[in-house]
CSV table of C-alpha atoms in Angstrom, one decimal:
chain,number,residue,atom,x,y,z
A,171,MET,CA,-50.8,-5.9,-63.2
A,172,ALA,CA,-53.2,-3.0,-61.6
A,173,THR,CA,-52.7,-3.1,-57.8
A,174,HIS,CA,-55.0,0.1,-57.9
A,175,GLN,CA,-58.1,0.2,-56.3
A,176,LEU,CA,-60.8,-0.9,-58.6
A,177,ILE,CA,-63.6,1.5,-59.4
A,178,THR,CA,-67.0,0.4,-58.6
A,179,THR,CA,-70.7,1.2,-59.2
A,180,PRO,CA,-74.0,0.2,-57.5
A,181,PHE,CA,-74.8,-1.5,-60.6
A,182,THR,CA,-74.9,-5.1,-62.0
A,183,ALA,CA,-74.7,-7.7,-64.3
A,184,SER,CA,-78.5,-7.7,-64.7
A,185,SER,CA,-78.8,-3.9,-64.3
A,186,THR,CA,-80.7,-2.6,-67.7
A,187,ALA,CA,-79.3,1.1,-69.4
A,188,ASP,CA,-82.3,2.4,-68.1
A,189,ASP,CA,-81.5,1.6,-64.5
A,190,VAL,CA,-78.5,3.6,-64.7
A,191,LEU,CA,-79.9,6.5,-66.0
A,192,ARG,CA,-82.7,6.4,-63.2
A,193,GLY,CA,-83.3,9.7,-62.0
A,194,VAL,CA,-80.1,11.1,-64.5
A,195,ASP,CA,-81.4,14.0,-66.6
A,196,LEU,CA,-79.3,14.9,-70.1
A,197,ALA,CA,-81.3,17.8,-71.0
A,198,GLY,CA,-78.8,19.5,-73.3
A,199,VAL,CA,-76.4,16.5,-73.0
A,200,ARG,CA,-75.1,16.3,-77.3
A,201,ALA,CA,-74.2,12.3,-77.7
A,202,ILE,CA,-73.0,10.7,-80.9
A,203,VAL,CA,-73.7,6.6,-81.1
A,204,THR,CA,-72.0,5.2,-84.1
A,205,GLY,CA,-73.5,1.2,-85.3
A,206,ALA,CA,-77.0,3.2,-83.8
A,207,SER,CA,-79.4,1.1,-86.4
A,208,SER,CA,-79.3,-2.3,-85.0
A,209,GLY,CA,-78.6,-4.3,-81.4
A,210,LEU,CA,-77.0,-2.6,-78.6
A,211,GLY,CA,-76.3,0.8,-80.5
A,212,ILE,CA,-80.5,1.0,-80.7
A,213,GLU,CA,-81.2,0.5,-76.9
A,214,THR,CA,-77.9,3.1,-75.9
A,215,ALA,CA,-79.4,5.8,-78.0
A,216,ARG,CA,-82.6,5.2,-76.6
A,217,ALA,CA,-82.2,5.2,-73.2
A,218,LEU,CA,-79.9,8.6,-73.8
A,219,THR,CA,-82.8,9.7,-75.0
A,220,ALA,CA,-85.2,8.6,-72.8
A,221,ALA,CA,-83.5,10.4,-70.6
A,222,GLY,CA,-83.2,14.1,-72.3
A,223,ALA,CA,-79.8,13.4,-74.3
A,224,GLU,CA,-79.5,15.0,-77.8
A,225,ALA,CA,-78.8,11.9,-79.5
A,226,THR,CA,-76.9,11.6,-83.3
A,227,LEU,CA,-77.5,7.9,-84.7
A,228,ALA,CA,-73.8,7.6,-86.8
A,229,VAL,CA,-75.1,4.5,-89.2
A,230,ARG,CA,-74.2,3.2,-92.5
A,231,ASN,CA,-77.9,3.0,-93.9
A,232,THR,CA,-79.9,5.7,-93.1
A,233,THR,CA,-83.4,3.9,-94.3
A,234,ALA,CA,-82.5,2.1,-91.2
A,235,GLY,CA,-81.7,4.6,-89.5
A,236,ASP,CA,-84.4,6.9,-89.5
A,237,ALA,CA,-86.4,3.7,-89.2
A,238,VAL,CA,-84.7,3.7,-85.8
A,239,ALA,CA,-85.5,7.6,-85.0
A,240,GLU,CA,-88.8,7.2,-85.8
A,241,MET,CA,-89.4,4.4,-83.4
A,242,ILE,CA,-87.2,6.1,-80.5
A,243,ALA,CA,-89.2,9.1,-80.8
A,244,GLY,CA,-92.0,6.9,-80.4
A,245,SER,CA,-91.0,5.6,-77.0
A,246,THR,CA,-89.4,8.7,-76.1
A,247,GLY,CA,-92.8,11.4,-76.2
A,248,GLY,CA,-91.4,12.8,-79.3
A,249,ILE,CA,-87.5,13.0,-79.4
A,250,ARG,CA,-86.6,12.0,-82.0
A,251,PRO,CA,-83.0,11.6,-82.7
A,252,ARG,CA,-80.7,12.9,-85.7
A,253,VAL,CA,-79.8,10.5,-88.2
A,254,VAL,CA,-76.4,11.2,-90.1
A,255,ARG,CA,-74.5,8.4,-92.5
A,256,LEU,CA,-71.0,7.6,-91.8
A,257,ASP,CA,-69.5,4.5,-92.8
A,258,LEU,CA,-66.3,3.9,-90.2
A,259,ALA,CA,-64.2,2.1,-93.5
A,260,ASP,CA,-64.6,5.1,-95.6
A,261,ARG,CA,-62.0,7.9,-94.6
A,262,ALA,CA,-64.0,10.6,-96.9
A,263,SER,CA,-67.6,9.4,-95.1
A,264,VAL,CA,-66.0,9.9,-91.6
A,265,LYS,CA,-64.4,13.3,-92.8
A,266,ARG,CA,-67.7,14.2,-94.1
A,267,PHE,CA,-69.2,13.1,-91.1
A,268,VAL,CA,-67.1,15.2,-89.0
A,269,ASP,CA,-66.6,18.6,-91.0
A,270,VAL,CA,-70.7,19.1,-90.7
A,271,TRP,CA,-70.6,17.9,-86.9
A,272,ASP,CA,-71.1,21.9,-85.1
A,273,GLY,CA,-71.0,22.7,-82.0
A,274,PRO,CA,-70.3,21.3,-79.0
A,275,LEU,CA,-70.0,17.3,-78.2
A,276,HIS,CA,-70.7,15.8,-74.3
A,277,LEU,CA,-70.8,11.9,-75.4
A,278,LEU,CA,-68.9,9.7,-78.8
A,279,ILE,CA,-70.1,5.8,-77.9
A,280,ASN,CA,-67.7,4.1,-80.2
A,281,ASN,CA,-70.7,1.3,-80.4
A,282,ALA,CA,-70.5,0.2,-84.8
A,283,GLY,CA,-68.3,-3.7,-85.3
A,284,VAL,CA,-68.2,-5.6,-88.1
A,285,VAL,CA,-67.4,-9.2,-88.5
A,286,THR,CA,-66.5,-10.7,-91.0
A,287,GLY,CA,-66.5,-14.7,-92.4
A,288,GLY,CA,-63.3,-14.2,-94.5
A,289,LEU,CA,-60.9,-11.1,-95.1
A,290,GLU,CA,-61.8,-8.6,-96.4
A,291,ARG,CA,-60.3,-4.9,-97.4
A,292,THR,CA,-60.7,-1.6,-97.6
A,293,ARG,CA,-59.2,0.7,-100.7
A,294,GLU,CA,-56.5,1.2,-98.7
A,295,GLY,CA,-55.7,-2.5,-98.7
A,296,TRP,CA,-56.8,-2.3,-95.0
A,297,GLU,CA,-58.5,-5.5,-92.7
A,298,LEU,CA,-61.8,-4.9,-92.7
A,299,GLN,CA,-62.7,-5.6,-89.0
A,300,PHE,CA,-59.3,-3.6,-87.6
A,301,ALA,CA,-60.2,-0.9,-90.6
A,302,THR,CA,-63.8,-0.7,-89.1
A,303,ASN,CA,-63.3,-1.4,-85.6
A,304,HIS,CA,-60.8,0.9,-84.9
A,305,LEU,CA,-59.3,2.6,-87.0
A,306,GLY,CA,-62.8,4.4,-88.7
A,307,HIS,CA,-63.6,4.9,-85.0
A,308,PHE,CA,-59.7,6.8,-84.2
A,309,ALA,CA,-60.4,9.2,-87.1
A,310,LEU,CA,-63.7,10.0,-85.8
A,311,ALA,CA,-62.6,10.8,-82.4
A,312,ILE,CA,-59.5,12.8,-83.1
A,313,GLY,CA,-61.9,14.2,-85.8
A,314,LEU,CA,-64.0,15.4,-83.1
A,315,HIS,CA,-61.6,16.3,-80.6
A,316,ASP,CA,-62.0,19.8,-80.7
A,317,ALA,CA,-66.2,19.4,-80.4
A,318,LEU,CA,-65.5,16.7,-77.1
A,319,THR,CA,-63.1,19.8,-75.5
A,320,LEU,CA,-65.9,22.2,-75.9
A,321,GLY,CA,-68.3,20.1,-74.5
A,322,ALA,CA,-65.6,18.7,-71.6
A,323,ALA,CA,-65.5,22.8,-70.8
A,324,GLU,CA,-69.4,23.1,-70.9
A,325,ARG,CA,-69.9,20.6,-68.6
A,326,ASP,CA,-67.5,19.7,-66.3
A,327,GLY,CA,-65.9,16.7,-68.9
A,328,ALA,CA,-66.5,15.0,-71.9
A,329,ARG,CA,-66.1,11.0,-72.3
A,330,ILE,CA,-65.5,8.5,-75.3
A,331,VAL,CA,-67.0,5.0,-74.8
A,332,SER,CA,-65.2,2.8,-77.0
A,333,VAL,CA,-67.2,-1.0,-76.9
A,334,SER,CA,-64.5,-3.6,-76.7
A,335,SER,CA,-65.1,-7.8,-75.6
A,336,THR,CA,-64.2,-10.1,-74.0
A,337,ALA,CA,-62.8,-11.7,-77.7
A,338,HIS,CA,-60.0,-8.9,-77.0
A,339,MET,CA,-59.0,-12.0,-75.0
A,340,ARG,CA,-57.6,-14.1,-77.7
A,341,SER,CA,-55.0,-11.5,-79.2
A,342,GLY,CA,-53.1,-8.5,-78.5
A,343,ILE,CA,-51.6,-6.1,-81.8
A,344,ASP,CA,-49.5,-7.8,-84.3
A,345,PHE,CA,-47.7,-4.4,-85.4
A,346,ASP,CA,-45.5,-6.6,-87.5
A,347,ASP,CA,-48.4,-7.6,-89.9
A,348,LEU,CA,-51.6,-5.7,-89.0
A,349,HIS,CA,-53.6,-6.3,-91.7
A,350,PHE,CA,-52.8,-10.3,-92.3
A,351,GLU,CA,-49.9,-9.2,-95.1
A,352,ARG,CA,-48.2,-12.8,-94.1
A,353,ARG,CA,-50.1,-14.5,-91.8
A,354,SER,CA,-53.3,-17.1,-92.9
A,355,TYR,CA,-56.4,-14.7,-91.8
A,356,ASP,CA,-58.4,-15.8,-89.2
A,357,PRO,CA,-61.6,-13.9,-88.8
A,358,GLN,CA,-61.6,-14.5,-85.2
A,359,ILE,CA,-58.3,-13.7,-84.2
A,360,ALA,CA,-58.9,-9.9,-86.8
A,361,TYR,CA,-61.9,-9.5,-84.3
A,362,ALA,CA,-59.7,-9.8,-81.3
A,363,ARG,CA,-57.4,-7.5,-82.0
A,364,SER,CA,-60.0,-5.2,-83.3
A,365,LYS,CA,-61.4,-5.3,-79.6
A,366,THR,CA,-57.8,-4.6,-77.9
A,367,ALA,CA,-57.4,-1.9,-80.0
A,368,ASN,CA,-60.6,-0.3,-78.8
A,369,SER,CA,-59.4,-0.8,-75.1
A,370,LEU,CA,-56.0,0.3,-75.9
A,371,PHE,CA,-57.2,3.2,-77.5
A,372,ALA,CA,-58.9,4.4,-74.6
A,373,VAL,CA,-55.8,4.1,-72.8
A,374,GLU,CA,-54.2,6.2,-75.0
A,375,ALA,CA,-57.0,9.0,-75.5
A,376,SER,CA,-57.3,9.2,-71.7
A,377,ARG,CA,-53.7,10.2,-71.0
A,378,LEU,CA,-53.4,12.2,-74.0
A,379,TRP,CA,-56.6,14.8,-73.1
A,380,ALA,CA,-57.3,14.6,-69.6
A,381,SER,CA,-56.0,18.2,-70.0
A,382,ASP,CA,-58.8,18.6,-72.2
A,383,GLY,CA,-61.3,17.1,-70.0
A,384,ILE,CA,-62.1,14.5,-72.3
A,385,VAL,CA,-62.2,10.6,-70.8
A,386,ALA,CA,-62.3,7.5,-72.1
A,387,ASN,CA,-63.0,4.0,-71.1
A,388,ALA,CA,-63.5,0.8,-72.6
A,389,VAL,CA,-66.7,-1.5,-71.9
A,390,ASN,CA,-67.2,-5.2,-72.9
A,391,PRO,CA,-70.8,-5.6,-73.3
A,392,GLY,CA,-71.0,-8.9,-72.9
A,393,GLY,CA,-72.9,-11.6,-74.5
A,394,VAL,CA,-75.5,-10.4,-76.1
A,395,ALA,CA,-77.6,-11.7,-79.3
A,396,THR,CA,-77.3,-9.0,-81.8
A,397,GLY,CA,-77.2,-8.5,-85.4
A,398,LEU,CA,-73.2,-8.5,-85.2
A,399,GLN,CA,-73.2,-12.5,-85.2
A,400,ARG,CA,-75.0,-12.9,-88.8
A,401,ASN,CA,-72.2,-13.1,-90.8
A,402,PHE,CA,-69.9,-15.9,-88.5
A,403,THR,CA,-68.6,-18.9,-90.5
A,404,PRO,CA,-70.0,-22.4,-88.4
A,405,GLU,CA,-66.5,-22.3,-86.8
A,406,GLN,CA,-67.3,-19.0,-84.9
A,407,LYS,CA,-70.6,-20.0,-84.1
A,408,GLU,CA,-69.4,-23.2,-82.7
A,409,SER,CA,-66.6,-21.4,-80.6
A,410,LEU,CA,-69.2,-18.7,-79.6
A,411,ASP,CA,-71.6,-22.3,-78.6
A,412,ALA,CA,-68.4,-23.5,-76.8
A,413,ALA,CA,-67.3,-20.4,-75.1
A,414,GLU,CA,-71.1,-20.4,-73.6
A,415,ALA,CA,-71.2,-23.7,-72.5
A,416,ALA,CA,-68.3,-23.2,-70.8
A,417,GLY,CA,-69.7,-20.4,-69.0
A,418,VAL,CA,-67.5,-17.7,-70.2
A,419,PHE,CA,-70.6,-16.3,-70.8
A,420,THR,CA,-74.3,-15.7,-69.9
A,421,TYR,CA,-76.7,-14.5,-72.7
A,422,LYS,CA,-78.2,-11.1,-71.4
A,423,THR,CA,-80.6,-9.5,-72.5
A,424,VAL,CA,-80.1,-6.3,-75.0
A,425,GLU,CA,-81.4,-3.8,-72.2
A,426,GLN,CA,-78.7,-5.4,-70.0
A,427,GLY,CA,-75.6,-5.5,-72.6
A,428,ALA,CA,-76.0,-1.5,-72.7
A,429,ALA,CA,-76.0,-0.9,-69.3
A,430,THR,CA,-72.4,-0.8,-69.4
A,431,SER,CA,-72.0,1.6,-72.1
A,432,ILE,CA,-73.9,3.4,-70.4
A,433,VAL,CA,-72.4,3.1,-67.1
A,434,ALA,CA,-69.1,4.5,-68.3
A,435,ALA,CA,-71.0,7.1,-70.3
A,436,VAL,CA,-73.0,9.2,-67.0
A,437,ALA,CA,-71.1,7.2,-63.8
A,438,PRO,CA,-70.5,9.9,-61.8
A,439,GLU,CA,-67.9,7.3,-60.9
A,440,PHE,CA,-66.3,7.5,-64.1
A,441,ALA,CA,-65.7,11.6,-64.2
A,442,HIS,CA,-62.5,12.0,-64.5
A,443,ALA,CA,-61.7,8.5,-64.6
A,444,GLY,CA,-60.1,7.2,-67.7
A,445,GLY,CA,-58.2,4.4,-69.8
A,446,HIS,CA,-59.8,1.9,-67.5
A,447,TYR,CA,-62.1,-1.4,-69.8
A,448,LEU,CA,-65.8,-2.2,-67.9
A,449,ASP,CA,-67.2,-5.9,-67.4
A,450,ASP,CA,-70.9,-5.5,-65.8
A,451,ALA,CA,-71.1,-2.2,-65.0
A,452,GLN,CA,-67.6,-2.3,-63.3
A,453,GLU,CA,-64.3,-1.9,-63.4
A,454,ALA,CA,-62.6,-5.3,-64.7
A,455,TYR,CA,-59.7,-7.1,-62.9
A,456,THR,CA,-56.5,-7.2,-64.9
A,457,VAL,CA,-55.0,-10.9,-65.6
A,458,PRO,CA,-52.2,-11.8,-67.3
A,459,ASP,CA,-51.8,-12.1,-71.1
A,460,ASP,CA,-51.2,-16.2,-71.2
A,461,ALA,CA,-54.3,-16.2,-68.5
A,462,ASP,CA,-57.4,-18.6,-69.7
A,463,LEU,CA,-60.2,-17.3,-71.5
A,464,ALA,CA,-62.5,-19.7,-69.8
A,465,GLN,CA,-61.4,-19.2,-66.3
A,466,HIS,CA,-61.2,-15.4,-66.3
A,467,PRO,CA,-65.0,-14.2,-68.2
A,468,HIS,CA,-64.5,-11.2,-66.7
A,469,GLY,CA,-61.4,-10.0,-66.8
A,470,VAL,CA,-59.3,-7.9,-69.0
A,471,LYS,CA,-55.4,-8.8,-70.2
A,472,GLU,CA,-52.7,-6.8,-69.6
A,473,TRP,CA,-52.4,-6.4,-73.2
A,474,ALA,CA,-55.7,-4.5,-73.7
A,475,LEU,CA,-54.6,-1.7,-71.0
A,476,ASP,CA,-50.3,-1.8,-71.4
A,477,PRO,CA,-49.1,2.3,-72.2
A,478,ALA,CA,-46.4,1.7,-74.0
A,479,THR,CA,-48.4,-0.4,-76.7
A,480,ALA,CA,-51.9,2.0,-77.0
A,481,ARG,CA,-48.8,5.2,-77.1
A,482,ARG,CA,-47.6,3.1,-80.3
A,483,LEU,CA,-50.8,1.7,-81.9
A,484,TRP,CA,-52.4,5.3,-81.7
A,485,THR,CA,-48.6,6.3,-83.5
A,486,VAL,CA,-49.3,3.5,-85.8
A,487,SER,CA,-52.8,4.6,-86.5
A,488,ALA,CA,-52.5,8.0,-86.7
A,489,ASP,CA,-49.4,7.4,-89.7
A,490,LEU,CA,-51.9,4.9,-91.5
A,491,LEU,CA,-54.5,7.6,-91.5
A,492,ARG,CA,-51.8,10.2,-92.7
A,493,ALA,CA,-51.0,8.3,-95.8
């Protein structure tokens, strides 16, 4: 397990996104927030815009995105984020998004996520949660690498924020059956794998791209009631209620949930430090893979930070996208 000194910040579980950004001027910073038409994505984009950033809302539903952009413009004195369509489960949509992006990029917030109640697949046959939450964001980041490199040269570094979850503790990556072609489908395990993948992406992206001035960190926003839960099965709802009752998490407001993403995006402590997993605005402590979730709700499992696994997942993901 990691023995390095954990990175700390002045912020806590109760800090809000605006608390983190107090006194921070993001004028000239170009940011993309995926999944910015609901929940944490809205608040993350709003807070960045309020601090002066030029935000792009990357959303599946542009009508909903436009409504959010108007709301943000109304609350920030007229700064209106751009809205661009992005369906992370559709490779052609990701390519279109990348192709129309012009110029530097300083912040990529990979915030979007889906939860399914049953097995759904993309047209390639990929399991939908893994395809959307991991592969889509992976393709997006690869496609925007040059823009991030440009942004890093402009502002002494560019950052990627990969939104993970406590759910990562339920499962590592099963390379022998990534898309549930052999084992029976469990939507909670599928979601857990995608969230572990989000963390592993940050580990390998930071290793590969540090020389370009790009760092990536994974964040756990904590328990926040958002639209993500709308597709939960009764079993998933029951599991969530049991986890809350066991003290695994306490619900946060959306403003508090977005704070850890904003810490990873702007805090000086993470300007040149990548490959970490943040929880409650701090770097989380590492626990063994067999650690109990209820006893370590603010930890990160070794399987989510393992460099060899991160390299393997990167290679497998790149091969899938090339196929």
